[in-house]
Amino acid sequence: MKKLLVAFAFLFSFLGQSQIVDIVKWKTKLIQKSNTEFELVMDAQIDFGWHLYALNTPDGGSQPLVFTFKNAGKDYELIGKTKQGNYQKEYSDVFEVEEYFFTNTAQFKQLIKVTNPNLKEIKVALEGQTCIDGRCVQEDDVLIFTLPTIKIEEKLAEKVVDEVTKIVSNDEKMEKKVEQVVIIEDEGKIEVLDLEKDTSKVQKEIVSAEKEKTVEKVSEKSKEEINVWILFLSTLLAGILVTFTPCVFPMIPMTVSFFLKQSAKGDTKKGRFNALMYGFFIVLIYVLISIPFHIFQGISGDVFYEISTNPYVNVFFFIVFVIFAISFLGAFEITIPSSLANKVDNASNKGGLVGIFFMALTLIIVSFSCTGPALGLVIGGALSTDGGATLLTIAMLGFGLGLALPFMIFALFPSMMSGLPKSGGWLNTVKVVFGFIELALAFKFLSMADLVMDWHLIEREVFIVIWIAIFLGLALYLFGKITLPHDSPLSHISVGRMLLGLLSLSFALYLIPGLWGAPLNIISGFPPPMSYSESPNGVGFKNEIIIANVNEEEKLPEDAHYGPHKIIAFHDYEKGLAYAKKVGKPVLIDFTGKTCVNCRRMEELVWAKPEILPTLKNDIVLVSLYVDDRTELPEDKKYVTSNGKEINTFGQKWSDLGITKYKANIQPYYILMGHDEANLNEPVGYTPDIEEYKTWLEEGIANFKKQ
């Protein structure tokens, strides 16, 4: 209930889910020192503000980090102790000892010597503790290092490398022929031969010598990181665009004239300095808005995910955005209480930097009716990424800078003001266009609530029809066929308005085939999926299953269903695994969500491709676990996690499985595993590159066949 109240306080939501719960992200690297000696390198990336305790924390203090090297002494030997990088020291008033810990990054190294030439991988389990402000989280993980194939017996390894090294060092030309060199052991004696001339003497082993190389394997636990620069530039553009609204644009000449008057009094430098500070304070205020999100994320890592999937929160946001849209269309004005605006405006008369700060705050408050919806989408878009509150701060920085730039530029270069268009009816046109777009986006929130609750009120056809009507209405408005309350008389339409109208009309026409089953790739993932439809196979088309075999429905395995593109799928982990064992296929675990935009994009833009779909239908068993499924668990299946969270629904159960077993709570998240429930390769998240996803599938299936 507390998290729900937090959500209502923000008045914003977001369209996807990908919140990583890991505080420490590990990367592994394997450095080959000789044919049998390797250095295991473990790099840790620690979330801002958190501490990872070192290996040698004093007794009586916090739990130290412990590495357990599986099968050490059997398949390989440890050479020396594990080395760690430079750590920080700080006296703990709680434990009354000096604590050793890492912040931001940490590195650990262990030298080993392989004794089993057939060893393929080394597993290192770790246990430790990360803390922030008195709150601690247990770190449990397993790091995997993949070894290169050792083609010769251990007793020959070092001799071979030494011998070939001598040849290469003594004869530079030999380096180019090194692949032709073979080593043969004859009664303990090593003989170096040329493969082309002495093939008859090759009796036991053929090896190729290589210079010392580094074999690196990176274990990523999160999906591909969002390009920070793209996020920053897109929010910067959004900030610039909102300046061309009726709430902001008329304030540009008023504000600039204030700073010009200061320069006219003879203090040009002060006028320019104050103009820059005015812009700086606008940016600062928007950045400060993101600070509470860091606090809430620190308290509960999945608070944003839970808010975004809550149907009642999404219905609330739908209502809020519809109200804003109707206001933009001219039905009424939404304004901040005048008493608050007046107080802030009066404070701006104090002078100095304090007065300039309140001038910036006045702009933000007065322009809220125009900037609020855009700001909501900025917050939602940033928090829906795996960067959480950190990326939100970057997004707010970009938005604030975009809004502040026109004020600063025109104050520094007032001659450019002459090139600005005059305020007039075009500003209302911009506002109305935003209103239509905001109305369309509002129905996404209602659709998300409908999907989670299975109301079937906004199915795919209904959603598409609503969007067709909205963008057709926008086109008619831009063509002058519809007029609204605050429109100025229109004797003709400008070229820009006509082109925008054509764009809106084209988009509306593009959506129409979606009513007959067209995929609509441009907005893939935004409407409800094809399966959430009155006609899942398209109006006027027969079910492809019936075409293939009228008795196919009877062959559907028990407890299975048809997922996207008629892939046989299971909603239950245990039942899906049991079926995979029965048919002898690997399992593809698909952590997904009914409201997950990127999940739908993967299904529509990647899974549907002929390079991928046959593999999903024939070579794996798909287990789709919906983490936002609100179906109640049977009473005997409900439980409480170790941290006290009650698990009452299937969605909570699958979310907890992802967190506890795979250390991730992102959607989509794909895991290929064998019948022993061990991963066949590294899990992946959102992977829009078809070839990359195909390679990942083929790698996992090939590893399964080797078992």
Short mmCIF file of C-alpha atoms in Angstrom, two decimals, residues 22-254:
data_model
loop_
_atom_site.label_atom_id
_atom_site.label_comp_id
_atom_site.label_asym_id
_atom_site.label_seq_id
_atom_site.Cartn_x
_atom_site.Cartn_y
_atom_site.Cartn_z
CA ASP A 22 22.02 -6.78 -8.70
CA ILE A 23 24.01 -4.30 -6.68
CA VAL A 24 27.34 -5.78 -7.79
CA LYS A 25 27.81 -6.79 -11.43
CA TRP A 26 30.68 -9.19 -12.09
CA LYS A 27 32.83 -9.65 -15.16
CA THR A 28 35.33 -12.48 -15.56
CA LYS A 29 38.54 -12.68 -17.57
CA LEU A 30 40.89 -15.61 -18.10
CA ILE A 31 44.56 -14.81 -18.83
CA GLN A 32 46.70 -17.69 -20.07
CA LYS A 33 50.20 -17.55 -18.57
CA SER A 34 51.45 -20.85 -20.00
CA ASN A 35 49.92 -24.01 -21.38
CA THR A 36 48.69 -25.04 -17.94
CA GLU A 37 48.79 -21.87 -15.88
CA PHE A 38 46.00 -19.31 -15.94
CA GLU A 39 45.09 -16.20 -14.04
CA LEU A 40 41.44 -15.81 -13.04
CA VAL A 41 40.45 -12.14 -12.99
CA MET A 42 37.18 -11.09 -11.33
CA ASP A 43 36.09 -7.48 -11.79
CA ALA A 44 33.21 -6.03 -9.76
CA GLN A 45 31.13 -2.99 -10.72
CA ILE A 46 29.45 -1.69 -7.56
CA ASP A 47 26.34 0.50 -7.58
CA PHE A 48 26.84 4.10 -6.46
CA GLY A 49 26.89 4.55 -2.69
CA TRP A 50 27.22 0.82 -1.86
CA HIS A 51 30.21 -0.86 -0.17
CA LEU A 52 31.51 -4.34 -1.02
CA TYR A 53 33.54 -5.68 1.90
CA ALA A 54 37.07 -6.96 1.23
CA LEU A 55 38.56 -10.44 1.67
CA ASN A 56 40.36 -9.60 4.89
CA THR A 57 37.75 -7.71 6.95
CA PRO A 58 38.88 -7.81 10.61
CA ASP A 59 37.21 -10.23 13.02
CA GLY A 60 34.15 -8.79 14.67
CA GLY A 61 33.33 -6.60 11.68
CA SER A 62 31.13 -7.07 8.62
CA GLN A 63 31.08 -10.31 6.66
CA PRO A 64 34.18 -10.57 4.42
CA LEU A 65 34.07 -11.62 0.78
CA VAL A 66 34.83 -15.34 0.33
CA PHE A 67 35.69 -17.10 -2.94
CA THR A 68 35.22 -20.88 -3.15
CA PHE A 69 37.07 -22.47 -6.06
CA LYS A 70 35.12 -25.57 -7.08
CA ASN A 71 37.20 -28.77 -7.57
CA ALA A 72 40.42 -27.00 -6.57
CA GLY A 73 43.00 -29.65 -5.72
CA LYS A 74 41.32 -32.13 -8.05
CA ASP A 75 41.24 -30.58 -11.51
CA TYR A 76 43.59 -27.71 -10.81
CA GLU A 77 45.83 -26.26 -8.11
CA LEU A 78 45.72 -22.79 -6.57
CA ILE A 79 49.02 -20.94 -6.79
CA GLY A 80 49.27 -18.53 -3.89
CA LYS A 81 46.39 -16.59 -2.34
CA THR A 82 43.72 -14.53 -4.04
CA LYS A 83 44.95 -11.00 -4.65
CA GLN A 84 42.69 -7.98 -4.31
CA GLY A 85 42.99 -4.36 -5.38
CA ASN A 86 43.31 -1.30 -3.18
CA TYR A 87 40.48 -1.01 -0.69
CA GLN A 88 39.31 1.70 1.69
CA LYS A 89 39.45 1.65 5.46
CA GLU A 90 36.95 3.22 7.81
CA TYR A 91 36.28 2.83 11.53
CA SER A 92 32.85 1.35 12.32
CA ASP A 93 31.09 2.73 15.38
CA VAL A 94 28.73 -0.24 15.28
CA PHE A 95 31.33 -3.05 15.31
CA GLU A 96 34.07 -0.90 16.91
CA VAL A 97 36.65 -2.20 14.43
CA GLU A 98 38.21 -0.84 11.28
CA GLU A 99 36.35 -2.09 8.18
CA TYR A 100 37.90 -2.74 4.77
CA PHE A 101 35.70 -2.24 1.71
CA PHE A 102 35.52 -1.30 -1.97
CA THR A 103 33.37 1.36 -3.63
CA ASN A 104 32.47 1.71 -7.32
CA THR A 105 34.90 -0.98 -8.57
CA ALA A 106 36.97 -3.88 -7.25
CA GLN A 107 39.30 -6.48 -8.77
CA PHE A 108 40.43 -9.90 -7.56
CA LYS A 109 43.01 -12.26 -9.13
CA GLN A 110 43.87 -15.91 -8.54
CA LEU A 111 46.65 -17.85 -10.28
CA ILE A 112 45.93 -21.56 -10.97
CA LYS A 113 47.65 -24.55 -12.59
CA VAL A 114 45.46 -27.01 -14.49
CA THR A 115 46.14 -30.69 -13.75
CA ASN A 116 43.20 -32.16 -15.66
CA PRO A 117 43.74 -31.64 -19.44
CA ASN A 118 40.05 -32.36 -20.06
CA LEU A 119 38.89 -29.54 -17.82
CA LYS A 120 36.50 -27.26 -19.73
CA GLU A 121 35.45 -24.72 -17.16
CA ILE A 122 36.14 -23.46 -13.65
CA LYS A 123 33.38 -22.37 -11.32
CA VAL A 124 34.05 -19.90 -8.52
CA ALA A 125 31.34 -19.38 -5.91
CA LEU A 126 31.38 -16.15 -3.95
CA GLU A 127 29.71 -15.00 -0.77
CA GLY A 128 29.90 -11.52 0.62
CA GLN A 129 28.02 -8.50 1.77
CA THR A 130 27.23 -5.08 0.34
CA CYS A 131 25.92 -2.28 2.51
CA ILE A 132 24.61 1.27 2.29
CA ASP A 133 23.53 3.52 5.16
CA GLY A 134 23.29 0.63 7.61
CA ARG A 135 21.31 -1.60 5.24
CA CYS A 136 23.05 -4.71 3.90
CA VAL A 137 22.38 -7.20 1.10
CA GLN A 138 23.88 -10.68 0.85
CA GLU A 139 25.95 -11.32 -2.30
CA ASP A 140 25.81 -14.91 -3.59
CA ASP A 141 26.97 -15.74 -7.07
CA VAL A 142 28.83 -18.26 -9.22
CA LEU A 143 31.40 -17.04 -11.76
CA ILE A 144 32.33 -19.29 -14.68
CA PHE A 145 35.63 -19.33 -16.56
CA THR A 146 35.81 -21.27 -19.86
CA LEU A 147 39.20 -22.84 -20.54
CA PRO A 148 40.74 -23.25 -24.02
CA THR A 149 41.17 -26.83 -25.18
CA ILE A 150 44.46 -28.41 -24.04
CA LYS A 151 45.51 -30.67 -26.93
CA ILE A 152 48.52 -32.34 -25.33
CA GLU A 153 49.22 -34.11 -22.10
CA GLU A 154 50.28 -31.98 -19.19
CA LYS A 155 53.78 -33.51 -18.97
CA LEU A 156 54.53 -32.27 -22.50
CA ALA A 157 52.85 -28.88 -22.24
CA GLU A 158 55.61 -26.69 -20.89
CA LYS A 159 58.30 -28.46 -22.99
CA VAL A 160 56.35 -27.88 -26.18
CA VAL A 161 55.85 -24.20 -25.50
CA ASP A 162 59.52 -23.73 -24.58
CA GLU A 163 60.74 -25.57 -27.68
CA VAL A 164 58.52 -23.67 -30.11
CA THR A 165 59.39 -20.40 -28.42
CA LYS A 166 63.08 -21.10 -29.07
CA ILE A 167 62.38 -21.85 -32.73
CA VAL A 168 60.36 -18.70 -33.20
CA SER A 169 62.90 -16.53 -31.40
CA ASN A 170 65.86 -17.97 -33.35
CA ASP A 171 64.24 -17.83 -36.75
CA GLU A 172 61.76 -15.01 -37.44
CA LYS A 173 60.62 -16.71 -40.65
CA MET A 174 59.62 -19.74 -38.63
CA GLU A 175 56.88 -17.71 -36.96
CA LYS A 176 54.87 -17.80 -40.18
CA LYS A 177 55.29 -21.59 -40.43
CA VAL A 178 54.60 -22.37 -36.81
CA GLU A 179 51.33 -24.17 -37.67
CA GLN A 180 53.37 -26.75 -39.55
CA VAL A 181 55.48 -27.63 -36.52
CA VAL A 182 54.59 -30.75 -34.53
CA ILE A 183 56.08 -32.12 -31.34
CA ILE A 184 56.62 -35.85 -30.76
CA GLU A 185 57.72 -37.40 -27.52
CA ASP A 186 59.99 -40.43 -27.93
CA GLU A 187 61.16 -41.95 -24.64
CA GLY A 188 61.11 -38.57 -22.93
CA LYS A 189 62.87 -36.83 -25.78
CA ILE A 190 61.20 -34.02 -27.71
CA GLU A 191 61.62 -33.85 -31.47
CA VAL A 192 60.59 -30.87 -33.61
CA LEU A 193 59.33 -31.82 -37.08
CA ASP A 194 57.99 -30.17 -40.19
CA LEU A 195 54.52 -31.50 -40.92
CA GLU A 196 55.02 -31.46 -44.72
CA LYS A 197 58.43 -33.24 -44.74
CA ASP A 198 58.16 -35.60 -41.78
CA THR A 199 54.55 -36.78 -41.67
CA SER A 200 55.64 -40.41 -41.34
CA LYS A 201 57.26 -39.69 -37.97
CA VAL A 202 54.15 -38.21 -36.43
CA GLN A 203 53.04 -40.88 -33.91
CA LYS A 204 51.30 -39.48 -30.83
CA GLU A 205 50.38 -35.79 -30.67
CA ILE A 206 49.99 -32.93 -33.15
CA VAL A 207 49.92 -29.48 -31.69
CA SER A 208 50.22 -25.94 -32.92
CA ALA A 209 52.15 -23.49 -30.83
CA GLU A 210 50.85 -20.00 -30.33
CA LYS A 211 52.22 -17.01 -28.56
CA GLU A 212 50.78 -16.26 -25.12
CA LYS A 213 47.22 -15.09 -25.53
CA THR A 214 44.35 -13.83 -23.46
CA VAL A 215 41.04 -15.66 -23.42
CA GLU A 216 38.34 -13.40 -22.18
CA LYS A 217 34.78 -14.29 -21.29
CA VAL A 218 32.48 -11.58 -20.04
CA SER A 219 29.47 -12.59 -17.96
CA GLU A 220 26.76 -9.93 -18.28
CA LYS A 221 23.74 -10.23 -15.97
CA SER A 222 21.73 -7.45 -17.44
CA LYS A 223 20.44 -6.80 -20.90
CA GLU A 224 22.42 -4.48 -23.23
CA GLU A 225 22.82 -1.11 -21.56
CA ILE A 226 20.89 1.84 -22.91
CA ASN A 227 23.03 4.26 -24.89
CA VAL A 228 23.32 7.13 -22.44
CA TRP A 229 24.04 9.65 -25.15
CA ILE A 230 20.90 8.72 -27.10
CA LEU A 231 18.83 9.13 -23.94
CA PHE A 232 20.44 12.46 -23.14
CA LEU A 233 20.04 13.86 -26.66
CA SER A 234 16.41 12.70 -26.97
CA THR A 235 15.43 14.34 -23.68
CA LEU A 236 17.41 17.44 -24.68
CA LEU A 237 15.29 17.60 -27.83
CA ALA A 238 12.12 17.11 -25.77
CA GLY A 239 13.10 20.05 -23.57
CA ILE A 240 13.69 22.26 -26.61
CA LEU A 241 10.35 21.26 -28.15
CA VAL A 242 8.29 22.19 -25.08
CA THR A 243 9.61 25.76 -25.38
CA PHE A 244 7.36 26.04 -28.46
CA THR A 245 4.19 25.80 -26.37
CA PRO A 246 1.86 28.62 -25.27
CA CYS A 247 2.98 28.24 -21.65
CA VAL A 248 6.69 28.75 -22.36
CA PHE A 249 7.28 30.56 -25.67
CA PRO A 250 5.80 33.95 -24.66
CA MET A 251 8.05 33.97 -21.59
CA ILE A 252 11.26 33.94 -23.66
CA PRO A 253 11.21 37.65 -24.68
CA MET A 254 9.96 38.69 -21.21
#
